mmCIF file of C-alpha atoms in Angstrom:
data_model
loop_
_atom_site.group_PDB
_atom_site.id
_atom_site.type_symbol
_atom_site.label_atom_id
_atom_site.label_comp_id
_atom_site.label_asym_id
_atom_site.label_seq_id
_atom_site.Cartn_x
_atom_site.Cartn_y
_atom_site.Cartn_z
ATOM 1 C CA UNK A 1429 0.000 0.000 0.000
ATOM 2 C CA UNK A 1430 1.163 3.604 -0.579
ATOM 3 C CA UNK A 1431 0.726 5.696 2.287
ATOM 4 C CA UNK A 1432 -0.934 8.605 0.045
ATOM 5 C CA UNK A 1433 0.366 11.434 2.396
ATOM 6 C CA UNK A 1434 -2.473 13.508 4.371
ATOM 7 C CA UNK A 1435 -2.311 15.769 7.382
ATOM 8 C CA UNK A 1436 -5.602 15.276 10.404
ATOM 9 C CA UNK A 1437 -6.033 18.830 9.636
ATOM 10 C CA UNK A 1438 -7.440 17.366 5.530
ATOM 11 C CA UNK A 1439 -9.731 15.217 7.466
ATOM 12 C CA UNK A 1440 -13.062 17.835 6.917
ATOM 13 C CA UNK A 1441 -15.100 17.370 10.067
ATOM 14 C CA UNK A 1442 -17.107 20.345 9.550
ATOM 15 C CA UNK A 1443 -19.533 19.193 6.992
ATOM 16 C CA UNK A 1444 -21.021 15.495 7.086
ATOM 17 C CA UNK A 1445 -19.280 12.781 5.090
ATOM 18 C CA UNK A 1446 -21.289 10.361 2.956
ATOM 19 C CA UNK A 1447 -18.928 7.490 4.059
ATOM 20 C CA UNK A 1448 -19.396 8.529 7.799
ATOM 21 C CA UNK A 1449 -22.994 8.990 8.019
ATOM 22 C CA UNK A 1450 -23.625 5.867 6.226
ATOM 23 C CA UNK A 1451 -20.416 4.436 9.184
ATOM 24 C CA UNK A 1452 -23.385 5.332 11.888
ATOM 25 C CA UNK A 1453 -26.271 4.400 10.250
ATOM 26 C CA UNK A 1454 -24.957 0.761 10.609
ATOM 27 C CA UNK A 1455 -23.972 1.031 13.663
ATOM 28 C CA UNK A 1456 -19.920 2.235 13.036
ATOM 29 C CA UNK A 1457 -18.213 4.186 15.848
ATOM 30 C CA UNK A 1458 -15.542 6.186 13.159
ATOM 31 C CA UNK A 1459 -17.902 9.037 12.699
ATOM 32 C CA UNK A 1460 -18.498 11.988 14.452
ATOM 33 C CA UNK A 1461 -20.918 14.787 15.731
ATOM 34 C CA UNK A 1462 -21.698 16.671 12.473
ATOM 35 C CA UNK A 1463 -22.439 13.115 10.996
ATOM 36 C CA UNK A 1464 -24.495 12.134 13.783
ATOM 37 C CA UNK A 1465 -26.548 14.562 13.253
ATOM 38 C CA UNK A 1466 -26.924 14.406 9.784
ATOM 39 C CA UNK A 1467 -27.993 10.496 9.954
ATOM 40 C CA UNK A 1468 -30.597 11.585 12.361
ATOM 41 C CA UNK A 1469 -31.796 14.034 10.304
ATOM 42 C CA UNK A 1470 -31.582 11.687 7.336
ATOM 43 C CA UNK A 1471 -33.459 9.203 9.157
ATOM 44 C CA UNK A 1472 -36.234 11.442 10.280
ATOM 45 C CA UNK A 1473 -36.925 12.051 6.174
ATOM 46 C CA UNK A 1474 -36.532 8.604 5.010
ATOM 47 C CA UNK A 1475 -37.489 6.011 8.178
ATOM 48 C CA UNK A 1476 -36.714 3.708 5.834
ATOM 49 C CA UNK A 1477 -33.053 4.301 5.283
ATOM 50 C CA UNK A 1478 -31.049 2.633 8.321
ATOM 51 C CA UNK A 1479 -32.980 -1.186 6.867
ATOM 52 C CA UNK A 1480 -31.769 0.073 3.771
ATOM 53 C CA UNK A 1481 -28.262 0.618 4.404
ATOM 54 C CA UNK A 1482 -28.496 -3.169 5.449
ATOM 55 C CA UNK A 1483 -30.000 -4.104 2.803
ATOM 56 C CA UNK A 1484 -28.016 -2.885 0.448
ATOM 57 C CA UNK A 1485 -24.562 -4.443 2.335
ATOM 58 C CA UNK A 1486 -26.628 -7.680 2.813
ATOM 59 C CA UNK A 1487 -26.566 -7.486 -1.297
ATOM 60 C CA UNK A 1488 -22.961 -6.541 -1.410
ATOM 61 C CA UNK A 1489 -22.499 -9.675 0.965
ATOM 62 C CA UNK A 1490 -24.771 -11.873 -1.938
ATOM 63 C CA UNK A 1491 -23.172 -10.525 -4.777
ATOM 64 C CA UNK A 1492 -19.195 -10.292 -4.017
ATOM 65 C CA UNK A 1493 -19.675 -13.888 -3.294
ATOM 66 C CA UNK A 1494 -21.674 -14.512 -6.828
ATOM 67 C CA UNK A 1495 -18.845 -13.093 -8.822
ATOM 68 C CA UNK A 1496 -16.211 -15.053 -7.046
ATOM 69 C CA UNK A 1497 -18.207 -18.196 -7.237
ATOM 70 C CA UNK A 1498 -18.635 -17.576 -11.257
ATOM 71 C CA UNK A 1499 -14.539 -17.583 -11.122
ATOM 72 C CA UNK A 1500 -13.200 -14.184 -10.784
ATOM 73 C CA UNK A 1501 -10.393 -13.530 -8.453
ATOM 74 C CA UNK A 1502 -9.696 -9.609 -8.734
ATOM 75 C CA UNK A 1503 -11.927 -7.176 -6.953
ATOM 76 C CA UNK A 1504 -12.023 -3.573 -7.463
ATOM 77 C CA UNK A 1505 -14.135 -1.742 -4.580
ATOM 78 C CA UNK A 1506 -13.913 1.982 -5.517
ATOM 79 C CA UNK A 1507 -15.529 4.134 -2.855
ATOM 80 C CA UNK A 1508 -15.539 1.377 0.071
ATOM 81 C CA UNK A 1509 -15.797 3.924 2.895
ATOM 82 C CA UNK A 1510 -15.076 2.442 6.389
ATOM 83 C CA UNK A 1511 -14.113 -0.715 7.641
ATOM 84 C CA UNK A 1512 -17.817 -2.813 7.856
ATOM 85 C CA UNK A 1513 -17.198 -6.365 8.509
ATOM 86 C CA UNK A 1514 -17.136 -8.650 7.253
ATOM 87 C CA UNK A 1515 -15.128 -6.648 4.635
ATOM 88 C CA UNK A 1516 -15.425 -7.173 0.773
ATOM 89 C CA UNK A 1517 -11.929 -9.274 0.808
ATOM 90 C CA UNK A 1518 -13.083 -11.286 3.997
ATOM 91 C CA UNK A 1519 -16.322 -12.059 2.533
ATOM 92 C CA UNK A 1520 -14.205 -12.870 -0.930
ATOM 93 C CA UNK A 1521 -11.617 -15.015 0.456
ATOM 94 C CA UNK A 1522 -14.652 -17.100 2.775
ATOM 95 C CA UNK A 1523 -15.076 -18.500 -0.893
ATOM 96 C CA UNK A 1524 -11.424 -18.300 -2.594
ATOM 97 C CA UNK A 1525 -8.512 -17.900 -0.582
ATOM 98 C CA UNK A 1526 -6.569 -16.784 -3.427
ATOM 99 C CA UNK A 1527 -8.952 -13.357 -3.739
ATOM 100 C CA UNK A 1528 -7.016 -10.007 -4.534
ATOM 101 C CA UNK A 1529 -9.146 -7.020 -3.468
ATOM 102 C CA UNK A 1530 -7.965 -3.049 -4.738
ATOM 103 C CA UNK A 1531 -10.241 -0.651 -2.374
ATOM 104 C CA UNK A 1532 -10.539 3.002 -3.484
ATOM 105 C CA UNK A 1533 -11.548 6.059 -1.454
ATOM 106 C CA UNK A 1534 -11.710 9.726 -1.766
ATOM 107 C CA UNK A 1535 -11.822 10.265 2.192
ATOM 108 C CA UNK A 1536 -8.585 10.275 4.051
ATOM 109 C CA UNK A 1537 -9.799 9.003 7.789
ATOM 110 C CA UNK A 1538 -10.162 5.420 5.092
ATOM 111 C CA UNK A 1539 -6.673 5.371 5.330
ATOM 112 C CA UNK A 1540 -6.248 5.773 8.719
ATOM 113 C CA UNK A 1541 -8.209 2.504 8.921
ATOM 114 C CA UNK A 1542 -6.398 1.249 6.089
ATOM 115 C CA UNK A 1543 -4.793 -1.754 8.794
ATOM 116 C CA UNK A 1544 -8.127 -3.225 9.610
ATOM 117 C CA UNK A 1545 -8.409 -3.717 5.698
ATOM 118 C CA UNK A 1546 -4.981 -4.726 4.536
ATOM 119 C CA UNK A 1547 -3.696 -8.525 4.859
ATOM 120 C CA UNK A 1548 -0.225 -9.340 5.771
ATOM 121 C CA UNK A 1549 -0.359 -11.198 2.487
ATOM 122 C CA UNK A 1550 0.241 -8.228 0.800
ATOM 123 C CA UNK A 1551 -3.139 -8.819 -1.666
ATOM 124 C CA UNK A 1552 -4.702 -6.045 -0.564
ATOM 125 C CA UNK A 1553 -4.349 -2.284 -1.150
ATOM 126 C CA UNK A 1554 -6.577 0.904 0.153
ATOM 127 C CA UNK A 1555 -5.912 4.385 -2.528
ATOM 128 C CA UNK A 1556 -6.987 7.141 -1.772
ATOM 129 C CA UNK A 1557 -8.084 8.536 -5.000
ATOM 130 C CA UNK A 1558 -11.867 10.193 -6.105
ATOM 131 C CA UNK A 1559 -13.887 8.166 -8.462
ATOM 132 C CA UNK A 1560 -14.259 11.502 -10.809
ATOM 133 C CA UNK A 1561 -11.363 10.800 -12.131
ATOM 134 C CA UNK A 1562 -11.494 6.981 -13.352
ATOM 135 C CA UNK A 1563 -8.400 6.798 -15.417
ATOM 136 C CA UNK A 1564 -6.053 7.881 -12.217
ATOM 137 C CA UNK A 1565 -7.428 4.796 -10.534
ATOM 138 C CA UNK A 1566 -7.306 2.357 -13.294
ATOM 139 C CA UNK A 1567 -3.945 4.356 -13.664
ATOM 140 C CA UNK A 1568 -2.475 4.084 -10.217
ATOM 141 C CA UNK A 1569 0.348 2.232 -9.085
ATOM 142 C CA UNK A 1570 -0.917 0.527 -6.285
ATOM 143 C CA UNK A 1571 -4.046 -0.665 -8.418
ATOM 144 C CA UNK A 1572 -1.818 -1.880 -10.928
ATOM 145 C CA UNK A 1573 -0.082 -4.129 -7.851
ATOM 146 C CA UNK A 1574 -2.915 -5.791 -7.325
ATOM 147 C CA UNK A 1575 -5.253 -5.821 -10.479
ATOM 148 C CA UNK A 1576 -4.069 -7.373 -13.673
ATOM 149 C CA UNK A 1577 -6.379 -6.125 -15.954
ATOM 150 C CA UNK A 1578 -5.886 -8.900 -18.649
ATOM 151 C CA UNK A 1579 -7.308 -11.051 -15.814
ATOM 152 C CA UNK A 1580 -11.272 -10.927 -15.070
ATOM 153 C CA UNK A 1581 -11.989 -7.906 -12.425
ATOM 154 C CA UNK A 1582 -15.119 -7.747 -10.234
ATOM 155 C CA UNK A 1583 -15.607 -3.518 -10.020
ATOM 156 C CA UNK A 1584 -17.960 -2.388 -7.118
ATOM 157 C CA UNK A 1585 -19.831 0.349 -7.373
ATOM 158 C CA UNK A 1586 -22.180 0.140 -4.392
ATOM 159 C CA UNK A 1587 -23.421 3.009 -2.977
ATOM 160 C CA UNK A 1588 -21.530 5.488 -4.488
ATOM 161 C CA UNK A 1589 -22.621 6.829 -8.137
ATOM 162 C CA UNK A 1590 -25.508 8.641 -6.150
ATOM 163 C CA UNK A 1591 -23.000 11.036 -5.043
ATOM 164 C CA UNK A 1592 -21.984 12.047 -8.523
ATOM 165 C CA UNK A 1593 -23.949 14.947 -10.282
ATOM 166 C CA UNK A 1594 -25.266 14.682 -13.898
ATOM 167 C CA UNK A 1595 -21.949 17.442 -14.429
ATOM 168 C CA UNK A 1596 -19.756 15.009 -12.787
ATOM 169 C CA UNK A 1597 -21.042 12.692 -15.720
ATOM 170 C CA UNK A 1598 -21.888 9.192 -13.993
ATOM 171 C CA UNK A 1599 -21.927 7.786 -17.236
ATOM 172 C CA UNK A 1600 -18.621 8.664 -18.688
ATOM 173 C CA UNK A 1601 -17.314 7.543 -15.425
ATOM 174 C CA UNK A 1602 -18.230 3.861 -15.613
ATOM 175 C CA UNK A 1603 -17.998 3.523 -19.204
ATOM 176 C CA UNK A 1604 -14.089 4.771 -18.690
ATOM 177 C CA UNK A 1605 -13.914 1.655 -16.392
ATOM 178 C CA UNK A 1606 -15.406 -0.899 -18.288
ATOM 179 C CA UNK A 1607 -13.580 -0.442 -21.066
ATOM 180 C CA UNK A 1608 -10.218 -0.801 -19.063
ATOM 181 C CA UNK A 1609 -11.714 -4.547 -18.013
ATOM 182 C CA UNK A 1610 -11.505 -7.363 -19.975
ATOM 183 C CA UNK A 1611 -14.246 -9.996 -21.254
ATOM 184 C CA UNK A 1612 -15.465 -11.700 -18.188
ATOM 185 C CA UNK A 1613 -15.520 -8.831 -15.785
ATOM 186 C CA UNK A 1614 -18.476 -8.499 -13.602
ATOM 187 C CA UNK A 1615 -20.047 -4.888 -12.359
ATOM 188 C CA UNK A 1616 -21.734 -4.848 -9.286
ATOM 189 C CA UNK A 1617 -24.057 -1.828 -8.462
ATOM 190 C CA UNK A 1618 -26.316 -0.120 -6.104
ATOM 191 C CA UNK A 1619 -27.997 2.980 -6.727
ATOM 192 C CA UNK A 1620 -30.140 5.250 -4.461
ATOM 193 C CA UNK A 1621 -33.195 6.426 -5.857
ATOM 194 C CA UNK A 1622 -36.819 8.116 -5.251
ATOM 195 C CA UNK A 1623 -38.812 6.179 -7.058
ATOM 196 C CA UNK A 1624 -40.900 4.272 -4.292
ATOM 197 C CA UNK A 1625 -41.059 7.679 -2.207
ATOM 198 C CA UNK A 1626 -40.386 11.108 -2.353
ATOM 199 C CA UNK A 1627 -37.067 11.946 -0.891
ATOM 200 C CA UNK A 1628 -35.941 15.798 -1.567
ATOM 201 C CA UNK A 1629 -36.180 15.797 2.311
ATOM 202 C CA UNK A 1630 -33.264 12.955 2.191
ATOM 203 C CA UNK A 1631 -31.999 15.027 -0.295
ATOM 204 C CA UNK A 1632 -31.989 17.864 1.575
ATOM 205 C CA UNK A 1633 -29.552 16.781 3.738
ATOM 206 C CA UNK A 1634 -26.623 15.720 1.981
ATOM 207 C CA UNK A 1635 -26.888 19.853 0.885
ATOM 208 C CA UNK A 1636 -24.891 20.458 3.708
ATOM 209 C CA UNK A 1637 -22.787 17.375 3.573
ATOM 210 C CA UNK A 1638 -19.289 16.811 1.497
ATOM 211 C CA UNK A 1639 -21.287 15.353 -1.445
ATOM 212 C CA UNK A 1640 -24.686 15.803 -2.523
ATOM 213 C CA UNK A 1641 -27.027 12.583 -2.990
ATOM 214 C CA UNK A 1642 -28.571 12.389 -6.414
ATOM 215 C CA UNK A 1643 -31.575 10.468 -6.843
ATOM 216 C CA UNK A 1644 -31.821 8.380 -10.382
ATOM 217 C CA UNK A 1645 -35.033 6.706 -11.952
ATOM 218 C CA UNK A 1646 -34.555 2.962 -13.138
ATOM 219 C CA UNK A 1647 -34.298 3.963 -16.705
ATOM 220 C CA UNK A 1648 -31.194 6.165 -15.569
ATOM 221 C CA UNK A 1649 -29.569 3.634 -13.337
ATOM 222 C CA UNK A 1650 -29.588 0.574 -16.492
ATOM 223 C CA UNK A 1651 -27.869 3.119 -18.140
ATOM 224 C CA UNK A 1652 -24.858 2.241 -15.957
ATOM 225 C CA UNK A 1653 -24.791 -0.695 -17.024
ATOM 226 C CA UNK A 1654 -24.490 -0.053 -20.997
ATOM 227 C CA UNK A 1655 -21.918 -2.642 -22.439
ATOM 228 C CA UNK A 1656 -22.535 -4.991 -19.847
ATOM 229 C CA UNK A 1657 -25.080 -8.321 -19.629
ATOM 230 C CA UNK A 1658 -27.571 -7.934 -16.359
ATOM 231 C CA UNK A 1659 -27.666 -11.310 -14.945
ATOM 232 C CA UNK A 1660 -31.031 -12.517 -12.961
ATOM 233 C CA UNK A 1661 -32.981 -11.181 -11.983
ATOM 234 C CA UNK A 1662 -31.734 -8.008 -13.566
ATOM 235 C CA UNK A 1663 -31.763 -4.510 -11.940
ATOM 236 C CA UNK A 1664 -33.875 -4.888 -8.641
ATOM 237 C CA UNK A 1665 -34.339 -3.416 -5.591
ATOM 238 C CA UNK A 1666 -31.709 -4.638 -3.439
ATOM 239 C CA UNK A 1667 -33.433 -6.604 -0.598
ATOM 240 C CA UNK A 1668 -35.056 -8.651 -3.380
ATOM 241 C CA UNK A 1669 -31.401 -9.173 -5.656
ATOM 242 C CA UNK A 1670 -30.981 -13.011 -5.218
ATOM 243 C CA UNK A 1671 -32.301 -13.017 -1.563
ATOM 244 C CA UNK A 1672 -31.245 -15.674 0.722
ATOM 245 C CA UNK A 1673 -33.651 -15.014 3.162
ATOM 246 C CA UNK A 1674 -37.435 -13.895 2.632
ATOM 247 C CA UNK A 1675 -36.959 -9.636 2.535
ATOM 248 C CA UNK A 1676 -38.507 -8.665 5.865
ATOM 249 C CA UNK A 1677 -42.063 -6.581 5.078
ATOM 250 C CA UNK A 1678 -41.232 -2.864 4.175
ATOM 251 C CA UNK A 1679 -38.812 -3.689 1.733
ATOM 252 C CA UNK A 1680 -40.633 -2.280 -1.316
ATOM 253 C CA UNK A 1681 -40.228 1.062 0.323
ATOM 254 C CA UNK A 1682 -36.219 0.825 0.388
ATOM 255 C CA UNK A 1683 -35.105 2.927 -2.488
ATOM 256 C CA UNK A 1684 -31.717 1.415 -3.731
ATOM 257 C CA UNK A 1685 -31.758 -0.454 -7.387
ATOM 258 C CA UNK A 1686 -29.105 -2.829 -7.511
ATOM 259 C CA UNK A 1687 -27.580 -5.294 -10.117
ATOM 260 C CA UNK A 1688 -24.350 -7.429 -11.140
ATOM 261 C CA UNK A 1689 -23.472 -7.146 -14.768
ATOM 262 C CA UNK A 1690 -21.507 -9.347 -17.074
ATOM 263 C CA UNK A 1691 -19.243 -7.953 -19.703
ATOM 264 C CA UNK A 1692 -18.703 -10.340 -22.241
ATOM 265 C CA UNK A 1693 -16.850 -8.469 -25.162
#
């Protein structure tokens, strides 16, 4: 791992952080008062986002392990936020010992937690690097230590293209990092999105956080997934994604869309 330099002082704890609130809203201690506050807030708008938060890493759980049952052995987590375990590479290597996992973050308190991530295998690495600009992370060094990208690479997106703006041109942005994987990849992604409820009062309050949270329709989040093959049951909310236990009632109301992808040219 690099130790990508940063002072405490570059740690912003005046404004929430997406990575933090969502740290508390499952229960996390690395968060603190601003983000508290926010998550109450948040929760106060949408009741049904703390379920939905587990939901959504219940999926994560589901579908990490799908792609490394199907045979891949590269993961590329880009905007993992804090250490939830079980961790992406725990859950991975559960199934395949042999698992190399590349996490990617634009926050630097992820690197101050970068130990409870990294392996003394060495087959790990956390960069600290902001998913705006995709060809710096397909690009960096310690990415390129761990991901051969001749080799089949499962990329995680979950959770995190919500916090890019239609400027910031979500589109562009994954299409920049499929085409750096080869045939046999996998895309897993979860997407926030209003379409079961109205949530400009969610909304509201990521205005005052580090990133703002940007609501997409279903038509806008299959979009993501142009050059890639949806595997069953396609895009879906995600307590209903391959469930391995019956979703608990209320889950129609959780608004994440979430899907894993197959690129096959």
């Amino acid at each position: 791992m690099t130790q990508d330099g940063f002072r405490a002082e570059d740690i912003d704890t005046s404004r929430p952080h997406p990575a933090r609130i969502y740290d508390y809203l499952l229960g996390g201690k690395d968060n603190y008062e601003v983000d508290q506050e926010a998550a109450e807030r948040l929760e106060a708008a949408a009741p049904e986002v703390r379920p939905g938060l587990r939901a959504n890493r219940a999926f994560l759980q589901r579908a990490v392990r799908y792609v490394v049952d199907s045979g891949v052995r590269q993961i590329l987590d880009i905007g993992t936020g804090l250490p939830t375990s079980p961790n992406v590479h725990e859950i991975a290597r559960a199934a395949a010992p042999d698992v190399r996992v590349a996490y990617v973050d634009n926050d630097p308190i992820v690197a101050a937690h970068a130990g409870a991530l990294l392996s003394a295998s060495g087959t790990n690495s956390v960069v600290l690097a902001d998913l705006r600009d995709p060809r710096g992370i397909v690009e960096h060094p310690d990415i390129r230590r761990i991901i051969d990208f001749d080799q089949p690479v499962a990329l995680l997106l979950v959770a995190i293209l919500h916090f890019l703006t239609d400027a910031d041109e979500p589109e562009r942005v994954v299409a920049t990092l499929r085409d750096a994987l080869p045939a046999g990849s996998c895309l897993v992604l979860s997407h926030a999105t209003g379409d079961f409820a109205d949530r400009s009062e969610a909304q509201a309050v990521y205005q005052r956080a580090t990133a703002s949270l940007n609501l997409r329709s279903r038509d806008r989040v299959e979009r993501l997934f142009d050059g890639f093959e949806l595997v069953e049951p396609g895009l879906a909310q995600v307590p209903y994604w391959r469930p391995d236990t019956p979703p608990p009632p209320g889950s129609e109301l959780i608004g994440f869309y979430a899907g894993v992808a197959r690129k096959t040219g």
